[in-house]
């Protein structure tokens, strides 16, 4: 086949060499800039083939072995339908923490200060559009009657304007459907603007303790 009949190159990524391409891919990760992306690539270059293979397999298994828990909506790699948190009878079902993302759930979980259940809303309200598209507010509301032991919903959103707007909206919706249910929000142990995802365990602990 002559070169002229081949398809034209569609993206600039195909013009890059493999190192540049991998760096560009790492740069798409949240919070990762060009220098950090380059450090990841350098690290992988120094890693053993077995180490690189492990990473490749772990990434590949994301598409085959991971699914969403129908109860809390987080992604998990368990064999069962329910995730390890929702299927754990030792969790305190009196409490339900509503979080924006899987990463925020992980931050609360790793702080080891919370033993209740979770619900992942799937984001926060965008202040530009004030739209709640894609947020699982109605799914959350529908799940409440099935949670027999539930006594308190803890709104655990990031301490920023989007998180605040989401908390106001979710609080209104829950209160409208379930007026007697106690609804609290994380206290301002989290400084304004801080992402729950990056908060340290002590900060999360004080935010939980000062919830109101
Ligand atoms: Zn779950």
GROMACS .gro file of C-alpha atoms and ligand atoms in nm:
model
  213
    1UNK     CA    1   0.000   0.000   0.000
    2UNK     CA    2   0.133   0.337  -0.090
    3UNK     CA    3   0.185   0.598   0.179
    4UNK     CA    4  -0.064   0.824   0.009
    5UNK     CA    5  -0.357   0.589   0.067
    6UNK     CA    6  -0.295   0.555   0.438
    7UNK     CA    7  -0.521   0.739   0.676
    8UNK     CA    8  -0.394   1.076   0.790
    9UNK     CA    9  -0.262   1.100   1.146
   10UNK     CA   10  -0.548   1.205   1.368
   11UNK     CA   11  -0.393   1.322   1.691
   12UNK     CA   12  -0.063   1.470   1.782
   13UNK     CA   13  -0.017   1.183   2.030
   14UNK     CA   14   0.072   0.944   1.752
   15UNK     CA   15   0.358   1.170   1.652
   16UNK     CA   16   0.518   1.140   1.995
   17UNK     CA   17   0.770   0.878   2.087
   18UNK     CA   18   0.669   0.626   2.351
   19UNK     CA   19   0.824   0.820   2.639
   20UNK     CA   20   0.650   1.142   2.543
   21UNK     CA   21   0.325   0.958   2.497
   22UNK     CA   22   0.338   0.798   2.841
   23UNK     CA   23   0.430   1.134   2.997
   24UNK     CA   24   0.132   1.293   2.822
   25UNK     CA   25  -0.096   1.018   2.956
   26UNK     CA   26   0.025   1.067   3.314
   27UNK     CA   27  -0.031   1.441   3.277
   28UNK     CA   28  -0.402   1.370   3.236
   29UNK     CA   29  -0.415   1.239   3.595
   30UNK     CA   30  -0.569   1.477   3.850
   31UNK     CA   31  -0.310   1.701   4.013
   32UNK     CA   32  -0.021   1.575   3.798
   33UNK     CA   33   0.193   1.826   3.609
   34UNK     CA   34   0.458   1.766   3.340
   35UNK     CA   35   0.745   1.728   3.589
   36UNK     CA   36   0.568   1.471   3.802
   37UNK     CA   37   0.451   1.288   3.490
   38UNK     CA   38   0.810   1.274   3.375
   39UNK     CA   39   0.921   1.138   3.713
   40UNK     CA   40   0.664   0.857   3.683
   41UNK     CA   41   0.803   0.765   3.342
   42UNK     CA   42   1.161   0.772   3.473
   43UNK     CA   43   1.053   0.551   3.764
   44UNK     CA   44   0.895   0.302   3.525
   45UNK     CA   45   1.211   0.300   3.311
   46UNK     CA   46   1.411   0.197   3.617
   47UNK     CA   47   1.148  -0.059   3.731
   48UNK     CA   48   1.188  -0.429   3.664
   49UNK     CA   49   0.988  -0.588   3.381
   50UNK     CA   50   0.791  -0.775   3.649
   51UNK     CA   51   0.704  -0.448   3.821
   52UNK     CA   52   0.587  -0.295   3.495
   53UNK     CA   53   0.383  -0.606   3.414
   54UNK     CA   54   0.211  -0.584   3.752
   55UNK     CA   55   0.106  -0.228   3.674
   56UNK     CA   56  -0.019  -0.321   3.327
   57UNK     CA   57  -0.223  -0.609   3.469
   58UNK     CA   58  -0.369  -0.394   3.746
   59UNK     CA   59  -0.480  -0.135   3.490
   60UNK     CA   60  -0.621  -0.401   3.258
   61UNK     CA   61  -0.820  -0.558   3.541
   62UNK     CA   62  -1.001  -0.225   3.587
   63UNK     CA   63  -1.205  -0.297   3.280
   64UNK     CA   64  -1.269  -0.662   3.349
   65UNK     CA   65  -1.287  -0.708   3.727
   66UNK     CA   66  -1.431  -0.383   3.857
   67UNK     CA   67  -1.798  -0.304   3.901
   68UNK     CA   68  -2.017  -0.059   4.084
   69UNK     CA   69  -2.171  -0.153   4.418
   70UNK     CA   70  -2.550  -0.119   4.382
   71UNK     CA   71  -2.583   0.007   4.739
   72UNK     CA   72  -2.314   0.273   4.786
   73UNK     CA   73  -2.236   0.317   4.413
   74UNK     CA   74  -1.860   0.300   4.459
   75UNK     CA   75  -1.640   0.096   4.228
   76UNK     CA   76  -1.497  -0.222   4.371
   77UNK     CA   77  -1.319  -0.530   4.252
   78UNK     CA   78  -1.489  -0.787   4.475
   79UNK     CA   79  -1.643  -1.108   4.348
   80UNK     CA   80  -1.975  -1.026   4.511
   81UNK     CA   81  -2.233  -0.774   4.400
   82UNK     CA   82  -2.207  -0.566   4.717
   83UNK     CA   83  -1.875  -0.409   4.809
   84UNK     CA   84  -1.677  -0.506   5.118
   85UNK     CA   85  -1.817  -0.211   5.315
   86UNK     CA   86  -2.185  -0.260   5.231
   87UNK     CA   87  -2.162  -0.636   5.293
   88UNK     CA   88  -1.985  -0.595   5.630
   89UNK     CA   89  -2.236  -0.662   5.913
   90UNK     CA   90  -2.008  -0.486   6.159
   91UNK     CA   91  -2.057  -0.147   5.996
   92UNK     CA   92  -2.289   0.082   6.191
   93UNK     CA   93  -2.597   0.109   5.971
   94UNK     CA   94  -2.730   0.399   6.181
   95UNK     CA   95  -2.500   0.633   5.990
   96UNK     CA   96  -2.489   0.707   5.620
   97UNK     CA   97  -2.216   0.940   5.492
   98UNK     CA   98  -2.302   1.096   5.156
   99UNK     CA   99  -1.979   1.178   4.970
  100UNK     CA  100  -1.908   1.333   4.632
  101UNK     CA  101  -1.663   1.076   4.497
  102UNK     CA  102  -1.498   0.739   4.549
  103UNK     CA  103  -1.179   0.929   4.642
  104UNK     CA  104  -1.359   1.113   4.923
  105UNK     CA  105  -1.503   0.785   5.046
  106UNK     CA  106  -1.150   0.642   5.053
  107UNK     CA  107  -1.024   0.944   5.251
  108UNK     CA  108  -1.292   0.896   5.518
  109UNK     CA  109  -1.228   0.525   5.525
  110UNK     CA  110  -0.851   0.557   5.561
  111UNK     CA  111  -0.894   0.804   5.846
  112UNK     CA  112  -1.032   0.509   6.050
  113UNK     CA  113  -1.271   0.743   6.227
  114UNK     CA  114  -1.592   0.642   6.060
  115UNK     CA  115  -1.766   0.304   6.077
  116UNK     CA  116  -2.100   0.379   5.917
  117UNK     CA  117  -2.213   0.324   5.559
  118UNK     CA  118  -2.163   0.540   5.251
  119UNK     CA  119  -2.337   0.668   4.944
  120UNK     CA  120  -2.136   0.814   4.655
  121UNK     CA  121  -2.330   1.098   4.491
  122UNK     CA  122  -2.104   1.109   4.188
  123UNK     CA  123  -1.989   1.472   4.205
  124UNK     CA  124  -2.094   1.814   4.329
  125UNK     CA  125  -2.324   2.077   4.186
  126UNK     CA  126  -2.152   2.297   3.930
  127UNK     CA  127  -2.198   2.659   4.034
  128UNK     CA  128  -2.181   2.775   3.674
  129UNK     CA  129  -2.485   2.577   3.564
  130UNK     CA  130  -2.640   2.491   3.906
  131UNK     CA  131  -2.731   2.165   3.742
  132UNK     CA  132  -2.746   1.838   3.929
  133UNK     CA  133  -2.718   1.627   3.614
  134UNK     CA  134  -2.548   1.300   3.682
  135UNK     CA  135  -2.571   1.334   4.060
  136UNK     CA  136  -2.748   1.040   4.218
  137UNK     CA  137  -2.980   1.243   4.438
  138UNK     CA  138  -3.296   1.051   4.344
  139UNK     CA  139  -3.116   0.718   4.388
  140UNK     CA  140  -3.010   0.830   4.734
  141UNK     CA  141  -3.368   0.927   4.823
  142UNK     CA  142  -3.504   0.597   4.692
  143UNK     CA  143  -3.255   0.400   4.901
  144UNK     CA  144  -3.345   0.566   5.232
  145UNK     CA  145  -3.665   0.367   5.306
  146UNK     CA  146  -3.468   0.041   5.267
  147UNK     CA  147  -3.217   0.142   5.533
  148UNK     CA  148  -3.413   0.031   5.843
  149UNK     CA  149  -3.152   0.122   6.102
  150UNK     CA  150  -3.064   0.462   5.959
  151UNK     CA  151  -3.085   0.750   6.208
  152UNK     CA  152  -2.842   1.008   6.071
  153UNK     CA  153  -2.721   1.119   5.730
  154UNK     CA  154  -2.382   1.290   5.732
  155UNK     CA  155  -2.317   1.517   5.435
  156UNK     CA  156  -1.943   1.489   5.375
  157UNK     CA  157  -1.872   1.718   5.081
  158UNK     CA  158  -1.558   1.919   5.005
  159UNK     CA  159  -1.526   2.250   5.192
  160UNK     CA  160  -1.568   2.466   4.882
  161UNK     CA  161  -1.860   2.655   4.722
  162UNK     CA  162  -1.961   2.355   4.507
  163UNK     CA  163  -1.956   2.127   4.813
  164UNK     CA  164  -2.161   2.378   5.013
  165UNK     CA  165  -2.417   2.416   4.733
  166UNK     CA  166  -2.446   2.038   4.705
  167UNK     CA  167  -2.497   2.005   5.081
  168UNK     CA  168  -2.776   2.267   5.078
  169UNK     CA  169  -2.952   2.094   4.789
  170UNK     CA  170  -2.919   1.739   4.922
  171UNK     CA  171  -3.027   1.851   5.270
  172UNK     CA  172  -3.341   2.013   5.123
  173UNK     CA  173  -3.429   1.706   4.920
  174UNK     CA  174  -3.383   1.464   5.209
  175UNK     CA  175  -3.568   1.690   5.450
  176UNK     CA  176  -3.856   1.720   5.206
  177UNK     CA  177  -3.894   1.342   5.171
  178UNK     CA  178  -3.795   1.239   5.523
  179UNK     CA  179  -3.862   1.529   5.761
  180UNK     CA  180  -3.781   1.336   6.079
  181UNK     CA  181  -3.440   1.210   5.965
  182UNK     CA  182  -3.140   1.376   6.129
  183UNK     CA  183  -2.908   1.539   5.875
  184UNK     CA  184  -2.566   1.671   5.971
  185UNK     CA  185  -2.270   1.805   5.774
  186UNK     CA  186  -1.899   1.779   5.841
  187UNK     CA  187  -1.780   2.055   6.074
  188UNK     CA  188  -1.523   2.307   5.965
  189UNK     CA  189  -1.232   2.109   6.099
  190UNK     CA  190  -1.173   2.106   5.726
  191UNK     CA  191  -1.042   2.448   5.636
  192UNK     CA  192  -1.233   2.627   5.362
  193UNK     CA  193  -1.128   2.519   5.018
  194UNK     CA  194  -0.975   2.194   5.132
  195UNK     CA  195  -1.052   1.880   4.946
  196UNK     CA  196  -1.168   1.593   5.160
  197UNK     CA  197  -0.966   1.366   4.936
  198UNK     CA  198  -0.638   1.524   5.054
  199UNK     CA  199  -0.729   1.587   5.418
  200UNK     CA  200  -0.524   1.409   5.684
  201UNK     CA  201  -0.691   1.164   5.925
  202UNK     CA  202  -0.682   1.407   6.224
  203UNK     CA  203  -0.856   1.677   6.021
  204UNK     CA  204  -1.121   1.429   5.911
  205UNK     CA  205  -1.164   1.313   6.270
  206UNK     CA  206  -1.227   1.668   6.395
  207UNK     CA  207  -1.457   1.741   6.102
  208UNK     CA  208  -1.661   1.432   6.193
  209UNK     CA  209  -1.665   1.515   6.562
  210UNK     CA  210  -1.775   1.874   6.502
  211UNK     CA  211  -2.048   1.780   6.252
  212UNK     CA  212  -2.373   1.962   6.295
  213LIG    ZN1  213  -2.103  -0.063   4.864
   0.00000   0.00000   0.00000
